[in-house]
Short mmCIF file of C-alpha atoms in Angstrom, two decimals:
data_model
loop_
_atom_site.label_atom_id
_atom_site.label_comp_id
_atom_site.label_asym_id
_atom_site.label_seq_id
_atom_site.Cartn_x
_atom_site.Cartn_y
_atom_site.Cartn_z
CA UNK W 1176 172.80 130.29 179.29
CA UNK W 1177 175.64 129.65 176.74
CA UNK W 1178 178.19 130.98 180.00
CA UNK W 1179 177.24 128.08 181.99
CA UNK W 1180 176.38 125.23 179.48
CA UNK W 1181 179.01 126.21 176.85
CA UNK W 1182 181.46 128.32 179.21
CA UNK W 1183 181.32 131.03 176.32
CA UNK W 1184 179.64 134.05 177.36
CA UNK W 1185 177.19 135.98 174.97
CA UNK W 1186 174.63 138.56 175.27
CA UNK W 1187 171.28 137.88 172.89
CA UNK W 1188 169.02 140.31 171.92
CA UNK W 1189 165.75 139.13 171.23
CA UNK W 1190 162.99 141.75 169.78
CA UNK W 1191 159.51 141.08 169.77
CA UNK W 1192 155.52 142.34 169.86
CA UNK W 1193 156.12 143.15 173.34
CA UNK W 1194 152.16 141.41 174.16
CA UNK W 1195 154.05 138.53 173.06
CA UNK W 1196 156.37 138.20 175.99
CA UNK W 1197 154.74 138.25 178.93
CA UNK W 1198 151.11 137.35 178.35
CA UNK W 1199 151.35 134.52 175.33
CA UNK W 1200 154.93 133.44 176.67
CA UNK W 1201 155.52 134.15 180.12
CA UNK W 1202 156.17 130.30 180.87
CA UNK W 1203 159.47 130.11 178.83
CA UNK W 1204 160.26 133.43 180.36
CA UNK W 1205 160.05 131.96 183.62
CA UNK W 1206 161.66 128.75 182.60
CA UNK W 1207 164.68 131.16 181.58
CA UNK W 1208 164.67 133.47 184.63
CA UNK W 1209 164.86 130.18 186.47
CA UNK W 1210 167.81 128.65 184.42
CA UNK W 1211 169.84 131.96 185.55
CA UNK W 1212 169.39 133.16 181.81
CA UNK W 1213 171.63 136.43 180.55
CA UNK W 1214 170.28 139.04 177.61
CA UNK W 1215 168.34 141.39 176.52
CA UNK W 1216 163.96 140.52 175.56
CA UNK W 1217 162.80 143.72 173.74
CA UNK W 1218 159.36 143.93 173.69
CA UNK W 1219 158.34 146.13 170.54
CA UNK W 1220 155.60 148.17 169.35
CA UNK W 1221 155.18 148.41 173.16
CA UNK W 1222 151.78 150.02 175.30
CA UNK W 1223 148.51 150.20 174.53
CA UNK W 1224 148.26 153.17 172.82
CA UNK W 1225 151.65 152.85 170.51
CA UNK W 1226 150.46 149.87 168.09
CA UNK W 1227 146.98 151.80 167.16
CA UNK W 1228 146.06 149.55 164.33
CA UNK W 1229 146.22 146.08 165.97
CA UNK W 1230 143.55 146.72 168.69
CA UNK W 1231 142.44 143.90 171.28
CA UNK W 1232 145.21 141.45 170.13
CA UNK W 1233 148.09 143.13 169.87
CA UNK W 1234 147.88 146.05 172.71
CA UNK W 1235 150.06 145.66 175.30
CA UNK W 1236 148.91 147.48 178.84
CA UNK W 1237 150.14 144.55 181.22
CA UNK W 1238 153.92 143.26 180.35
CA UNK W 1239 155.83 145.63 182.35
CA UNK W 1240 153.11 144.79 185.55
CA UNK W 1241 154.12 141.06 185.27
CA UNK W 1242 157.80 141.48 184.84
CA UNK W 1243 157.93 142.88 188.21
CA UNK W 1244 157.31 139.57 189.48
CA UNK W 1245 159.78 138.11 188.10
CA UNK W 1246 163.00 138.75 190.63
CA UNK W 1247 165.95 138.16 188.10
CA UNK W 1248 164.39 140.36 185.63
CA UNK W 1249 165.45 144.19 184.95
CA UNK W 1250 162.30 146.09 183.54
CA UNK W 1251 162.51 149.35 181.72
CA UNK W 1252 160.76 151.59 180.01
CA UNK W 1253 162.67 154.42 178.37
CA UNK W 1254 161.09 157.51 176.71
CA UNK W 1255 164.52 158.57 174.57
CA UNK W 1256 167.40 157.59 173.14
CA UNK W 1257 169.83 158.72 175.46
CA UNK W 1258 167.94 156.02 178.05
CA UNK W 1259 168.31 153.18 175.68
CA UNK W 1260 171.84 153.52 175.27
CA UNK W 1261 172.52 154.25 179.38
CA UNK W 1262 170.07 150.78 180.19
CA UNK W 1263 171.89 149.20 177.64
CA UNK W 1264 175.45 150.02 178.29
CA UNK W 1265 174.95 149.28 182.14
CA UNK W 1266 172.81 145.59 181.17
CA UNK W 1267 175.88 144.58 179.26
CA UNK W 1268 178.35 145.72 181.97
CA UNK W 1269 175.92 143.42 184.82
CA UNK W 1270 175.59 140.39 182.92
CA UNK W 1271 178.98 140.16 180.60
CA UNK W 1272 181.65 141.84 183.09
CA UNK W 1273 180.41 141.67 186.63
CA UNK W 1274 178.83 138.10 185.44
CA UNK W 1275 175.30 138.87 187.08
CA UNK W 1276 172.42 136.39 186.95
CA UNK W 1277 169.87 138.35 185.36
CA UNK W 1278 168.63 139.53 182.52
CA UNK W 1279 166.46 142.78 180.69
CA UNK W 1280 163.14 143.43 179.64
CA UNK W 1281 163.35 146.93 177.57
CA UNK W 1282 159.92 148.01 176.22
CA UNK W 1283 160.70 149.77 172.51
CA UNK W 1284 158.18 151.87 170.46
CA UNK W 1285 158.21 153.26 167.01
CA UNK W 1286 156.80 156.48 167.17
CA UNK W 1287 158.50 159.54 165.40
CA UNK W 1288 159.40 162.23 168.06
CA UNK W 1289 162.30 164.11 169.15
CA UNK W 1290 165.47 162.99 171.07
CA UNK W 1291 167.11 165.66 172.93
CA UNK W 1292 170.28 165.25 174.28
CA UNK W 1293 171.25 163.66 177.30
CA UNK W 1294 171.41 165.76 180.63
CA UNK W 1295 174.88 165.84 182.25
CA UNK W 1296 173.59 164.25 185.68
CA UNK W 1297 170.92 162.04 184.21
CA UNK W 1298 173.03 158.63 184.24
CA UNK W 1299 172.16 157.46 187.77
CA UNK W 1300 168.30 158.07 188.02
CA UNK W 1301 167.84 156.57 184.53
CA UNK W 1302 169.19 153.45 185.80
CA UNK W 1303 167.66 153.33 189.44
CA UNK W 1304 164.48 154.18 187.79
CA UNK W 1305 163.28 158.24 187.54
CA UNK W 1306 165.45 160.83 187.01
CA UNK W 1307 164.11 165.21 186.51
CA UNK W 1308 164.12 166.31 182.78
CA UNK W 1309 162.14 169.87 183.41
CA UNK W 1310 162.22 171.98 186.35
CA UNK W 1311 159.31 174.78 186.94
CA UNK W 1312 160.07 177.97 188.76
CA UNK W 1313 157.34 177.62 191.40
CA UNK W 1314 155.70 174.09 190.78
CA UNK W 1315 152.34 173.15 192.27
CA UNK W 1316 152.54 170.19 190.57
CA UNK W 1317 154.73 167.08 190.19
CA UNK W 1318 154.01 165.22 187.07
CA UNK W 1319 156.13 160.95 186.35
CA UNK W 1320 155.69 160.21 182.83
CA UNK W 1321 156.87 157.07 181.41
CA UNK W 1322 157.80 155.63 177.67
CA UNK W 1323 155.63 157.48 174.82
CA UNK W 1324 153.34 158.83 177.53
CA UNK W 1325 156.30 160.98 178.60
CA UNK W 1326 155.65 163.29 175.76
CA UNK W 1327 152.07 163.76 176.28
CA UNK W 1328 153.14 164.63 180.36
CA UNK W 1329 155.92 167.27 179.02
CA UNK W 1330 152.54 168.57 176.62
CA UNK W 1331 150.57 168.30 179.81
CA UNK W 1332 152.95 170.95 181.54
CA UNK W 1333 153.01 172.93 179.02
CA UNK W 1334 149.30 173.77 178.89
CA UNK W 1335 149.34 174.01 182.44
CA UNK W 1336 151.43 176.81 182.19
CA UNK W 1337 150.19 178.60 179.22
CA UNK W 1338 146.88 178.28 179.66
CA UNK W 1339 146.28 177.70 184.24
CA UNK W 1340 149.70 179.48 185.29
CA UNK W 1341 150.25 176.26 186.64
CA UNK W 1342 153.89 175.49 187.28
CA UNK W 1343 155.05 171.49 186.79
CA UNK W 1344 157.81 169.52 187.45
CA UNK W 1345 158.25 166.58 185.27
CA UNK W 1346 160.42 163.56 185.62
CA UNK W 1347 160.78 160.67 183.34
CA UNK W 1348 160.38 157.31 185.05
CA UNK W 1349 162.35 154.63 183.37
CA UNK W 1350 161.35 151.85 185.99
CA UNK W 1351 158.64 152.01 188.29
CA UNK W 1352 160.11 148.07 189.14
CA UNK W 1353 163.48 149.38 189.58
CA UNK W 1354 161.88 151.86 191.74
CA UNK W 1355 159.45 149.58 193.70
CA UNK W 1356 162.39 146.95 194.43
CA UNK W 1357 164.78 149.61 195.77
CA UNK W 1358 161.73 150.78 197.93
CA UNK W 1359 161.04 147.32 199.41
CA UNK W 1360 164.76 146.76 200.25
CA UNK W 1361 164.82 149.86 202.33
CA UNK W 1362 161.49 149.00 203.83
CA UNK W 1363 162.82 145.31 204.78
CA UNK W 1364 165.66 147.29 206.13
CA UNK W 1365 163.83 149.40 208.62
CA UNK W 1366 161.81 145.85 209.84
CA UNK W 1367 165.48 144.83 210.45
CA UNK W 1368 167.88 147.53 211.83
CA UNK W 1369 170.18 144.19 213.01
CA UNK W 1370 170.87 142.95 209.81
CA UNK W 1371 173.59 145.68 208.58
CA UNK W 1372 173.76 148.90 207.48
CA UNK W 1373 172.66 150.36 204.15
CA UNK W 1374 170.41 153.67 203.13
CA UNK W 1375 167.57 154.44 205.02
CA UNK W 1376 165.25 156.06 202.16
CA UNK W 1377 165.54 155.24 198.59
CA UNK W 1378 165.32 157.02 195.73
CA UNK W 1379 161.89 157.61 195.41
CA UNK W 1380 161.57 158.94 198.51
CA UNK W 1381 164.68 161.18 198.07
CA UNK W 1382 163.38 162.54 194.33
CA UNK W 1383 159.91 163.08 195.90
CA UNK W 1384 160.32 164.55 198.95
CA UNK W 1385 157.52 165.14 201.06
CA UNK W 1386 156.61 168.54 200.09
CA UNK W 1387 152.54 169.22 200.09
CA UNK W 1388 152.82 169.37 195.98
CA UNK W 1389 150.35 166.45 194.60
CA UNK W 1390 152.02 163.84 192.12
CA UNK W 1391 150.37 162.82 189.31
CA UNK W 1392 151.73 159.93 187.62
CA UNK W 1393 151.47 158.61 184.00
CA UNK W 1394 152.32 155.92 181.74
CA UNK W 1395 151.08 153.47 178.94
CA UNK W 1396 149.76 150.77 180.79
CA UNK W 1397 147.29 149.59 183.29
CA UNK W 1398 147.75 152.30 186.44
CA UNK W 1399 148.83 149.30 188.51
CA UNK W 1400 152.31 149.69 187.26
CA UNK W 1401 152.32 153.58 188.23
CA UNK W 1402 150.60 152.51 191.71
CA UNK W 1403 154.06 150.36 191.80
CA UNK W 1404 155.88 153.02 193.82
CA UNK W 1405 152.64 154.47 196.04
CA UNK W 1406 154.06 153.28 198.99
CA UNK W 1407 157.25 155.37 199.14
CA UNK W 1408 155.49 158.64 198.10
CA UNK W 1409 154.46 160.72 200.96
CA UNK W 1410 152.13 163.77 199.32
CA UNK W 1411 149.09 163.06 197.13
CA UNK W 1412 149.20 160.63 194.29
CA UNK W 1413 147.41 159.95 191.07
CA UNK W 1414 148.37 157.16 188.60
CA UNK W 1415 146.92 157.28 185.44
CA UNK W 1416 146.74 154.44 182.72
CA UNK W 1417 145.67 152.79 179.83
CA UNK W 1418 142.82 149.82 181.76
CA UNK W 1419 140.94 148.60 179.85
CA UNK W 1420 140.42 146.39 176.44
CA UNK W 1421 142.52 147.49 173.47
CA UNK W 1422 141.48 148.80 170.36
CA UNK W 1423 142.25 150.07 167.26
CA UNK W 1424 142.12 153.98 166.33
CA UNK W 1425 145.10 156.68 166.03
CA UNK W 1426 147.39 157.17 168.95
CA UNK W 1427 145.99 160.08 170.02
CA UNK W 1428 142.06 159.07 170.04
CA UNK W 1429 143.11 155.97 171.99
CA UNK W 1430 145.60 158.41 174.57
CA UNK W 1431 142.12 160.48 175.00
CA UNK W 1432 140.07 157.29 175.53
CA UNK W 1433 142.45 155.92 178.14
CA UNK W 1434 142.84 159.37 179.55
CA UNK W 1435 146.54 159.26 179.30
CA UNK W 1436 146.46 162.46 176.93
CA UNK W 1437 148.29 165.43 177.39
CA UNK W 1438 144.53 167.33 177.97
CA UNK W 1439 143.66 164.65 180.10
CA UNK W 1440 146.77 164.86 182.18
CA UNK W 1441 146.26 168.79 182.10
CA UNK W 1442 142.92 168.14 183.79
CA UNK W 1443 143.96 165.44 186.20
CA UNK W 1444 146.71 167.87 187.66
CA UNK W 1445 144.35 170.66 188.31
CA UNK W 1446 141.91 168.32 190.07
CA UNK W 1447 145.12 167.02 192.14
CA UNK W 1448 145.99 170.53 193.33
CA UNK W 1449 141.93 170.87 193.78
CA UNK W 1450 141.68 173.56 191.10
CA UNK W 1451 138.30 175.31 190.83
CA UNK W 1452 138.76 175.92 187.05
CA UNK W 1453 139.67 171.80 186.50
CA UNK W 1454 135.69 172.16 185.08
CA UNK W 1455 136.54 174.91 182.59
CA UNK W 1456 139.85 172.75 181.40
CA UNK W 1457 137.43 170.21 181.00
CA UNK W 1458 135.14 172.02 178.99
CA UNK W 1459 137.73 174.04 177.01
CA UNK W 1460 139.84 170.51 175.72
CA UNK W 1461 136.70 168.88 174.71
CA UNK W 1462 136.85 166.18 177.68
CA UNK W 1463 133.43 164.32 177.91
CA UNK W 1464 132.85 164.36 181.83
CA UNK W 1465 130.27 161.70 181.70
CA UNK W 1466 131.68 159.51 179.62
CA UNK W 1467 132.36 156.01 181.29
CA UNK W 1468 135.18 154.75 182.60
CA UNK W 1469 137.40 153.01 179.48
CA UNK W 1470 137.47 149.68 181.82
CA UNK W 1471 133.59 149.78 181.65
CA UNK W 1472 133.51 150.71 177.82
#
């Protein structure tokens, strides 16, 4: 608040378990969302599958759910590089030039994986939320992946195709809050044709278009965050997630005990498109089909 109280502006970046934002701190959060507070809260280490050694304490499936309540607050959760750098350009441009009162949550992991390079036309849906990284010649299948979980939905299509013939459209979701608030404006919109003009379908509606082909949607935490944008999506929708207690094991036994692993996802995307064989992808990636739910376990 250093604009207001100090009339010098500045942009701080504060990085930190991202469990330890919301859910141990969320009343200073609020205290600074309601002071008009500018900058950047990094949450690191972020999801419940990315900080594998830590378990119950220090695996974080619920930050990005409670940031959406928060009205000031800009909530991302990029996959690559390219993201971060777009999200953070754009942040600084809001709250330094065009002086806006909020400020950004950016969830941050430290897995090792590769960073392509930015698409040409990517700019836009990276910063209202989703934007298409892989296009299938005849998809059946949609497929929303978000942070690290974006690389086990990209896996996800692969197998689909090598192994089902099952085409997939991916598209990395950056904000599913972004997303959800956009949605609600046009909705309020439509409850008020008086009140002035503005678009009539927003951008999840106009990046998934009603088309018959299910959705299946994917990220690191709780499926409430995915189920964020349900309202705006007109075909079939699954959201996957990590609910459940946290606990400690490698990335990818925790991804396959959440179900948020690139087999899992496989599987989940056959069942969407009803799939007779969903039972042999089941049985061929070693899937335990009576295995309790991981909120029950």
């Amino acid at each position: 608040t250093s604009y207001s109280s100090h009339g010098y502006p500045m942009l701080p970046m504060y990085i930190d378990y991202s469990l330890l934002g919301f859910q141990r701190v969320g009343d200073l959060i609020w205290a600074a969302a309601d002071s008009r507070s500018r900058g950047f809260l990094l949450g690191a280490t972020a999801g419940r599958t990315t900080l594998s050694g830590e378990g119950l304490q220090h695996q974080d499936g619920t930050s990005h759910l409670v940031a959406s309540t928060v009205p000031n607050c800009r909530a991302y959760d990029p996959c690559f590089a390219y993201e971060l750098a777009v999200i953070l350009e754009d942040g600084m441009r809001r709250m330094l030039d065009a002086r806006e009162d909020v400020f950004y949550y950016v969830t941050l992991m430290n897995e090792s994986y590769a960073m392509p390079s930015m698409p040409a036309d990517a700019r836009e849906g990276i910063l209202r939320g989703m934007h298409r990284i892989r296009d299938a010649r005849q998809a059946k299948v949609r497929l929303l992946g978000a942070g690290t979980i974006l690389n086990e939905v990209l896996a996800a299509a692969q197998l689909l195709e090598k192994d089902w013939g099952v085409g997939a459209d991916v598209f990395s979701v950056t904000s599913f809050t972004e997303l959800r608030r956009e949605g609600m404006a046009v909705s309020r919109r439509a409850r008020h044709p008086g009140e002035g003009r503005g678009p009539m379908h927003c951008w999840v509606q106009t990046q998934l278009p009603k088309t018959g082909i299910p959705i299946v949607a994917a990220s690191d935490y709780v499926a409430a965050v995915a189920d964020l944008i349900r309202p705006w999506i007109a075909d079939p929708y699954m959201a996957l997630g990590t609910d459940g207690f946290g606990r400690s094991d490698t990335r990818a036994k925790l991804r396959r005990f959440f179900e948020v692993d690139r087999h899992s996802i496989a599987a989940a995307a056959l069942s969407s498109i009803g799939d007779s064989r969903v039972k042999d992808a089941i049985a061929r990636y070693g899937i335990d089909p009576d295995a309790s739910a991981p909120w029950e376990r």
